[in-house]
Amino acid sequence: MNEERLRALLRETRAPGEAEAERRGLLLVNAAFEQRQARPGRLVLPRLAVALAIGTLLAALLLSPAGAAVRDWIDDVFTVGVQDAQPALTEVPGGGRLLVQSARGPWVVQPDGSRRLLGRYGEATWSPRGLFVGAAAGHTLSAIEPDGTVRWSLSADAPVADPRWSPSGVRIAYRAGRALRVVVGDGSGDTLLDRGVAAVPPVWSPAGHHLLAYVDAPQTLAIVNTDTGERVGVAGAPADLREFDWAGNGSWLLFATRRSLLLRPIAVDKLAGELDLGGGRRIRLPGGAAIESASFSPQGETIAVLLERRDGDRGPRSEVLLIDAAGERPRRLFSAPGHLSDLTWSPDGDSLLIGWPDVDQWVFIPAGGRDRIRAVSDISAAFAPGEPGLASFPRVEGWCCPAPR
Amino acid sequence: MGTENRLVREAQRDSQAALTELYSVHWRSAYRAAYLVVHDGTAAEDIAQDAFLAAIDALDRFDRRRPFGPWLHRIVVNRAIDWARREALRREVAEPASTPDPPPPPEAVGETMMAALAQLPVEQRATVVLRYLLDYTPGEIARMLDLPRGTVNSRLRRALDRLGDLLGEEQ
């Protein structure tokens, strides 16, 4: 091949997102340079020591889609968790209230970190404005105030699971054994919707209609108007579907299996009372990655994905990706050795809470990449007072709106 | 070279503006070189970032008589080669279900070129990038990659032949 032609072709070739990558890199480099200026005796410090010294650089490193080698330092230094973490849960970084499921039951965590155990319930979900918690215990579904007061309960003929409060606040969908049911928010009007559904949590339409999407026993995605009982949409669902989500703007459904993420556009024909489901689009993910969890941001503009993959002999490695709502432009937000859990958006969509059970921390990561990462240590003990040594890592059920006035 | 030497000297004296200028001068070539070797935008960004961080880390020890660019490019290309080798190994041992997706298509202008480059062994890709994107001589490449010069020449020759075949061009 002609050398000049090759030279010209190489110079014409553009790497993807050069300008954005340059901007991100400059932030990182400037942060590293500032820390270099600040550090004493810098002529003789080895690289690892530099990494240890630059606490604020950590945020820049982790918030950029920084890469293998850069993150390797972080792994070396921070396998015991995010440094400078709060030693105890004294506030919810970013505000809002958390609903946290421990072995003893669900807890409501206030913005100042104070928390209240609601009782011996196995699952819980926020109402849309955080005025109530829907909780399941055995065959019972209850609506509880955040101070633990039970407002009402109903009994089902099978174990209750996956309670989900509608965005309007006036319906709760739940599974009772293999059946799917819906009840009015005051505990009245308990109605059977489907006798045989898959063990996948149902999802409400964010648009305010009482449309509920669920997967029925033959693995069909069904969308039903819970006010009329009428099915308004049906489509095939992936056979090994683990969870799905409906974008906050109502225009996309996201399906997550262990190995793939699929987006389907969805449109509501209000006049015809029907839904139009478009063809699926597979989101490209790193090879070898298993999907632990995926969800839309509250505004529906971004998808967060928690992945895990084997990292050679070093065991599993987890990472959080942000992808735009069209399934494009993946950006690595956080990466850590071991398992991560509890992918949870803040109510305003500005940050994500990630559980890191291996180091007993919650990590609060700004989604925009500008502010620093914050972390809280000793999470297990916070939800098992009086049980030193017996605590298990709790599960985050939801991150809700500010406390009602 | 004189300007670069001055920028390094000023950066060593804590001038952030000088560092930013060095970064501006070299970022794109570093990122693009890494991308042409690894064919993965995120990995290329990682590699380029890491090279600059290594540069900052070594800034106080940096010999100003040496040019900055080649030193940076040497880090970039060697790390890109390491990354591509690791990735190839990972693909070999990965179970069928975890076969990596193909990299996202590059922007249209270089699509054919990228596809052809992807057919070359990573060592040839790196040599081609150093020679025809970054304009190093075979002797310089040999020193950067710690290879005999003859090996560099033969890699370039084989790469040119193969690219010619793939791109359907006459020799």
XYZ file of N, CA, C and O in Angstrom, chain B residues 21-122:
408
model
N -1.213 23.754 28.225
C -0.782 23.892 26.838
C -0.131 22.601 26.338
O -0.390 22.157 25.211
N 0.681 21.998 27.184
C 1.269 20.703 26.811
C 0.168 19.685 26.522
O 0.232 18.915 25.570
N -0.828 19.708 27.388
C -1.943 18.784 27.229
C -2.646 19.046 25.887
O -2.941 18.119 25.133
N -2.902 20.326 25.625
C -3.618 20.657 24.390
C -2.843 20.223 23.158
O -3.417 19.768 22.174
N -1.546 20.371 23.228
C -0.700 20.020 22.076
C -0.730 18.509 21.833
O -0.767 18.060 20.690
N -0.739 17.738 22.906
C -0.503 16.301 22.746
C -1.719 15.407 22.948
O -1.643 14.215 22.664
N -2.811 15.936 23.498
C -3.929 15.050 23.835
C -4.455 14.266 22.626
O -4.570 13.059 22.646
N -4.765 15.004 21.584
C -5.452 14.325 20.468
C -4.574 13.250 19.841
O -5.061 12.181 19.491
N -3.316 13.556 19.692
C -2.455 12.533 19.078
C -2.355 11.311 19.988
O -2.356 10.163 19.517
N -2.302 11.557 21.292
C -2.206 10.426 22.227
C -3.489 9.591 22.189
O -3.452 8.357 22.105
N -4.611 10.275 22.234
C -5.902 9.577 22.247
C -6.123 8.832 20.929
O -6.526 7.670 20.893
N -5.820 9.511 19.836
C -6.066 8.897 18.540
C -5.128 7.705 18.308
O -5.535 6.672 17.787
N -3.898 7.853 18.726
C -2.957 6.734 18.575
C -3.450 5.524 19.379
O -3.460 4.388 18.880
N -3.874 5.783 20.606
C -4.370 4.675 21.436
C -5.596 4.050 20.784
O -5.736 2.821 20.735
N -6.466 4.893 20.261
C -7.701 4.367 19.657
C -7.399 3.503 18.436
O -8.007 2.451 18.234
N -6.461 3.948 17.626
C -6.144 3.174 16.419
C -5.510 1.823 16.758
O -5.593 0.888 15.986
N -4.924 1.738 17.939
C -4.345 0.445 18.339
C -5.398 -0.438 19.020
O -5.514 -1.620 18.707
N -6.180 0.146 19.907
C -7.085 -0.705 20.699
C -8.496 -0.802 20.115
O -9.246 -1.716 20.464
N -8.879 0.170 19.289
C -10.210 0.161 18.664
C -11.330 0.176 19.707
O -12.369 -0.454 19.519
N -11.097 0.875 20.778
C -12.104 0.972 21.843
C -11.953 2.372 22.435
O -10.901 2.698 23.013
N -12.992 3.190 22.260
C -12.894 4.586 22.669
C -12.637 4.764 24.147
O -11.819 5.589 24.561
N -13.329 3.978 24.954
C -13.167 4.130 26.403
C -11.761 3.720 26.831
O -11.111 4.407 27.631
N -11.307 2.599 26.287
C -9.959 2.152 26.646
C -8.916 3.158 26.173
O -7.945 3.446 26.881
N -9.135 3.707 24.980
C -8.180 4.684 24.464
C -8.132 5.915 25.361
O -7.052 6.466 25.639
N -9.288 6.335 25.824
C -9.335 7.487 26.724
C -8.593 7.171 28.018
O -7.825 7.987 28.533
N -8.826 5.976 28.523
C -8.119 5.547 29.731
C -6.610 5.620 29.546
O -5.871 6.119 30.393
N -6.186 5.079 28.430
C -4.746 4.969 28.182
C -4.123 6.360 28.051
O -3.072 6.650 28.624
N -4.796 7.226 27.313
C -4.264 8.579 27.135
C -4.237 9.324 28.472
O -3.251 9.997 28.803
N -5.307 9.186 29.236
C -5.332 9.837 30.551
C -4.196 9.323 31.424
O -3.503 10.081 32.101
N -4.036 8.032 31.396
C -3.025 7.429 32.255
C -1.627 7.910 31.872
O -0.776 8.141 32.733
N -1.417 8.079 30.586
C -0.111 8.554 30.139
C 0.143 9.969 30.668
O 1.245 10.289 31.127
N -0.877 10.817 30.616
C -0.679 12.176 31.130
C -0.475 12.183 32.647
O 0.318 12.968 33.177
N -1.193 11.322 33.331
C -0.989 11.249 34.785
C 0.420 10.762 35.103
O 1.058 11.248 36.038
N 0.886 9.821 34.311
C 2.262 9.349 34.514
C 3.242 10.486 34.258
O 4.251 10.632 34.953
N 2.915 11.312 33.257
C 3.788 12.444 32.951
C 3.840 13.425 34.126
O 4.912 13.915 34.499
N 2.684 13.694 34.706
C 2.658 14.605 35.851
C 3.432 14.010 37.010
O 4.202 14.686 37.698
N 3.234 12.728 37.186
C 3.908 12.049 38.280
C 5.424 12.144 38.134
O 6.157 12.271 39.119
N 5.885 12.084 36.892
C 7.329 12.057 36.651
C 7.885 13.433 36.289
O 9.063 13.551 35.948
N 7.050 14.439 36.386
C 7.438 15.752 35.872
C 8.730 16.280 36.520
O 9.602 16.806 35.836
N 8.819 16.123 37.819
C 9.998 16.656 38.498
C 11.279 15.933 38.084
O 12.363 16.501 38.159
N 11.130 14.695 37.678
C 12.321 13.913 37.305
C 12.595 13.980 35.802
O 13.558 13.406 35.328
N 11.700 14.635 35.081
C 11.799 14.603 33.619
C 13.033 15.373 33.147
O 13.277 16.503 33.567
N 13.780 14.738 32.256
C 14.979 15.350 31.690
C 14.552 16.264 30.551
O 14.097 15.790 29.503
N 14.735 17.581 30.740
C 14.218 18.523 29.750
C 14.968 18.476 28.431
O 14.540 19.050 27.439
N 16.091 17.789 28.422
C 16.807 17.668 27.145
C 16.095 16.687 26.219
O 16.325 16.665 25.024
N 15.240 15.866 26.802
C 14.510 14.891 25.987
C 13.193 15.501 25.520
O 12.563 16.264 26.249
N 12.764 15.147 24.321
C 11.464 15.677 23.858
C 10.316 15.006 24.607
O 10.368 13.814 24.914
N 9.302 15.802 24.884
C 8.171 15.312 25.678
C 7.279 14.367 24.856
O 6.830 13.334 25.337
N 7.004 14.762 23.607
C 6.066 13.991 22.786
C 6.424 12.517 22.663
O 5.604 11.637 22.950
N 7.642 12.199 22.216
C 7.995 10.789 22.077
C 7.902 10.011 23.385
O 7.520 8.843 23.401
N 8.257 10.704 24.455
C 8.179 10.030 25.758
C 6.717 9.668 26.057
O 6.407 8.555 26.497
N 5.822 10.617 25.788
C 4.397 10.361 26.023
C 3.877 9.270 25.071
O 3.167 8.352 25.479
N 4.249 9.384 23.821
C 3.747 8.406 22.838
C 4.243 7.001 23.139
O 3.540 6.018 22.900
N 5.433 6.921 23.644
C 5.966 5.595 23.999
C 5.075 4.958 25.071
O 4.737 3.770 24.987
N 4.707 5.746 26.067
C 3.828 5.208 27.119
C 2.496 4.792 26.508
O 1.979 3.695 26.753
N 1.939 5.679 25.705
C 0.615 5.426 25.137
C 0.615 4.135 24.323
O -0.236 3.250 24.515
N 1.551 4.028 23.416
C 1.510 2.874 22.501
C 1.819 1.574 23.234
O 1.174 0.548 22.994
N 2.759 1.609 24.142
C 3.046 0.369 24.880
C 1.853 -0.061 25.735
O 1.538 -1.250 25.823
N 1.202 0.897 26.332
C 0.024 0.526 27.139
C -1.126 0.064 26.251
O -1.905 -0.805 26.634
N -1.223 0.670 25.097
C -2.273 0.226 24.165
C -2.014 -1.216 23.721
O -2.938 -2.029 23.624
N -0.767 -1.522 23.464
C -0.433 -2.905 23.073
C -0.778 -3.859 24.225
O -1.392 -4.919 24.026
N -0.392 -3.467 25.436
C -0.698 -4.331 26.592
C -2.198 -4.548 26.722
O -2.668 -5.653 26.978
N -2.922 -3.463 26.557
C -4.388 -3.563 26.702
C -4.957 -4.505 25.636
O -5.785 -5.364 25.934
N -4.516 -4.335 24.403
C -5.059 -5.154 23.312
C -4.705 -6.627 23.512
O -5.513 -7.514 23.237
N -3.515 -6.882 24.005
C -3.143 -8.281 24.263
C -4.010 -8.873 25.369
O -4.474 -10.011 25.272
N -4.189 -8.107 26.430
C -5.036 -8.608 27.532
C -6.447 -8.878 27.040
O -7.082 -9.864 27.391
N -6.944 -7.954 26.212
C -8.307 -8.098 25.722
C -8.432 -9.342 24.839
O -9.416 -10.078 24.918
N -7.420 -9.565 24.016
C -7.448 -10.750 23.152
C -7.440 -12.018 23.996
O -8.164 -12.981 23.713
N -6.642 -11.996 25.049
C -6.572 -13.162 25.934
C -7.917 -13.381 26.617
O -8.416 -14.502 26.724
N -8.496 -12.281 27.040
C -9.792 -12.375 27.724
C -10.845 -12.965 26.781
O -11.658 -13.775 27.174
N -10.808 -12.559 25.532
C -11.781 -13.094 24.576
C -11.574 -14.588 24.380
O -12.520 -15.340 24.223
N -10.306 -15.000 24.398
C -10.040 -16.423 24.188
C -10.617 -17.263 25.307
O -11.118 -18.361 25.079
N -10.499 -16.769 26.531
C -10.941 -17.582 27.661
C -12.404 -17.337 28.014
O -12.970 -18.069 28.809
N -13.014 -16.318 27.412
C -14.399 -16.008 27.767
C -15.334 -17.092 27.235
O -15.088 -17.715 26.221
N -16.423 -17.301 27.981
C -17.404 -18.264 27.519
C -18.130 -17.689 26.306
O -18.164 -16.476 26.116
N -18.746 -18.538 25.479
C -19.363 -18.047 24.237
C -20.363 -16.915 24.475
O -20.399 -15.960 23.725
N -21.126 -17.030 25.547
C -22.164 -16.012 25.781
C -21.566 -14.651 26.057
O -22.233 -13.648 25.949
N -20.294 -14.633 26.453
C -19.721 -13.346 26.816
C -18.823 -12.789 25.719
O -18.016 -11.933 25.979
N -18.953 -13.333 24.522
C -18.159 -12.796 23.418
C -18.396 -11.291 23.299
O -19.540 -10.848 23.265
N -17.330 -10.516 23.274
C -17.523 -9.071 23.278
C -18.246 -8.604 22.028
O -18.102 -9.181 20.954
N -19.009 -7.561 22.208
C -19.628 -6.942 21.048
C -18.536 -6.300 20.213
O -17.514 -5.879 20.731
N -18.764 -6.183 18.909
C -17.781 -5.467 18.107
C -17.734 -4.011 18.552
O -18.714 -3.492 19.093
N -16.583 -3.357 18.378
C -16.503 -1.968 18.797
C -17.473 -1.112 18.000
O -17.820 -1.456 16.869
N -17.943 -0.011 18.589
C -18.858 0.846 17.840
C -18.172 1.371 16.595
O -16.955 1.571 16.586
N -18.936 1.575 15.536
C -18.303 2.016 14.298
C -17.703 3.402 14.472
O -18.296 4.257 15.126
N -16.543 3.623 13.908
C -15.970 4.957 13.962
C -16.742 5.867 13.032
O -17.581 5.412 12.253
N -16.449 7.138 13.125
C -17.128 8.060 12.227
C -16.780 7.701 10.791
O -15.729 7.139 10.506
N -17.672 8.033 9.902
C -17.642 7.449 8.565
C -16.322 7.578 7.827
O -15.898 6.644 7.154
N -15.652 8.709 8.014
C -14.456 8.963 7.214
C -13.440 7.828 7.338
O -12.878 7.369 6.365
N -13.210 7.337 8.551
C -12.164 6.349 8.724
C -12.667 4.935 8.850
O -11.913 4.044 9.253
N -13.904 4.721 8.490
C -14.516 3.421 8.741
C -13.760 2.294 8.034
O -13.423 1.273 8.649
N -13.478 2.481 6.781
C -12.788 1.447 6.010
C -11.389 1.227 6.557
O -10.920 0.098 6.701
N -10.757 2.315 6.885
C -9.403 2.220 7.427
C -9.396 1.453 8.739
O -8.553 0.577 8.972
N -10.354 1.784 9.592
C -10.422 1.106 10.893
C -10.673 -0.381 10.714
O -10.091 -1.214 11.404
N -11.570 -0.708 9.813
C -11.886 -2.120 9.598
C -10.659 -2.869 9.101
O -10.387 -3.998 9.511
N -9.902 -2.221 8.239
C -8.693 -2.868 7.725
C -7.643 -2.998 8.831
O -7.018 -4.049 8.995
N -7.468 -1.926 9.597
C -6.494 -1.979 10.694
C -6.823 -3.088 11.689
O -5.934 -3.738 12.231
N -8.109 -3.273 11.895
C -8.528 -4.282 12.870
C -8.093 -5.679 12.462
O -8.024 -6.580 13.300
N -7.809 -5.858 11.188
C -7.386 -7.180 10.708
C -5.910 -7.457 11.002
O -5.451 -8.583 10.856
N -5.178 -6.430 11.386
C -3.742 -6.611 11.631
C -3.501 -7.060 13.066
O -4.247 -6.678 13.975
N -2.444 -7.805 13.308
C -2.048 -8.082 14.691
C -1.734 -6.775 15.401
O -1.286 -5.808 14.756
N -1.943 -6.751 16.702
C -1.801 -5.498 17.436
C -0.393 -4.925 17.306
O -0.210 -3.699 17.243
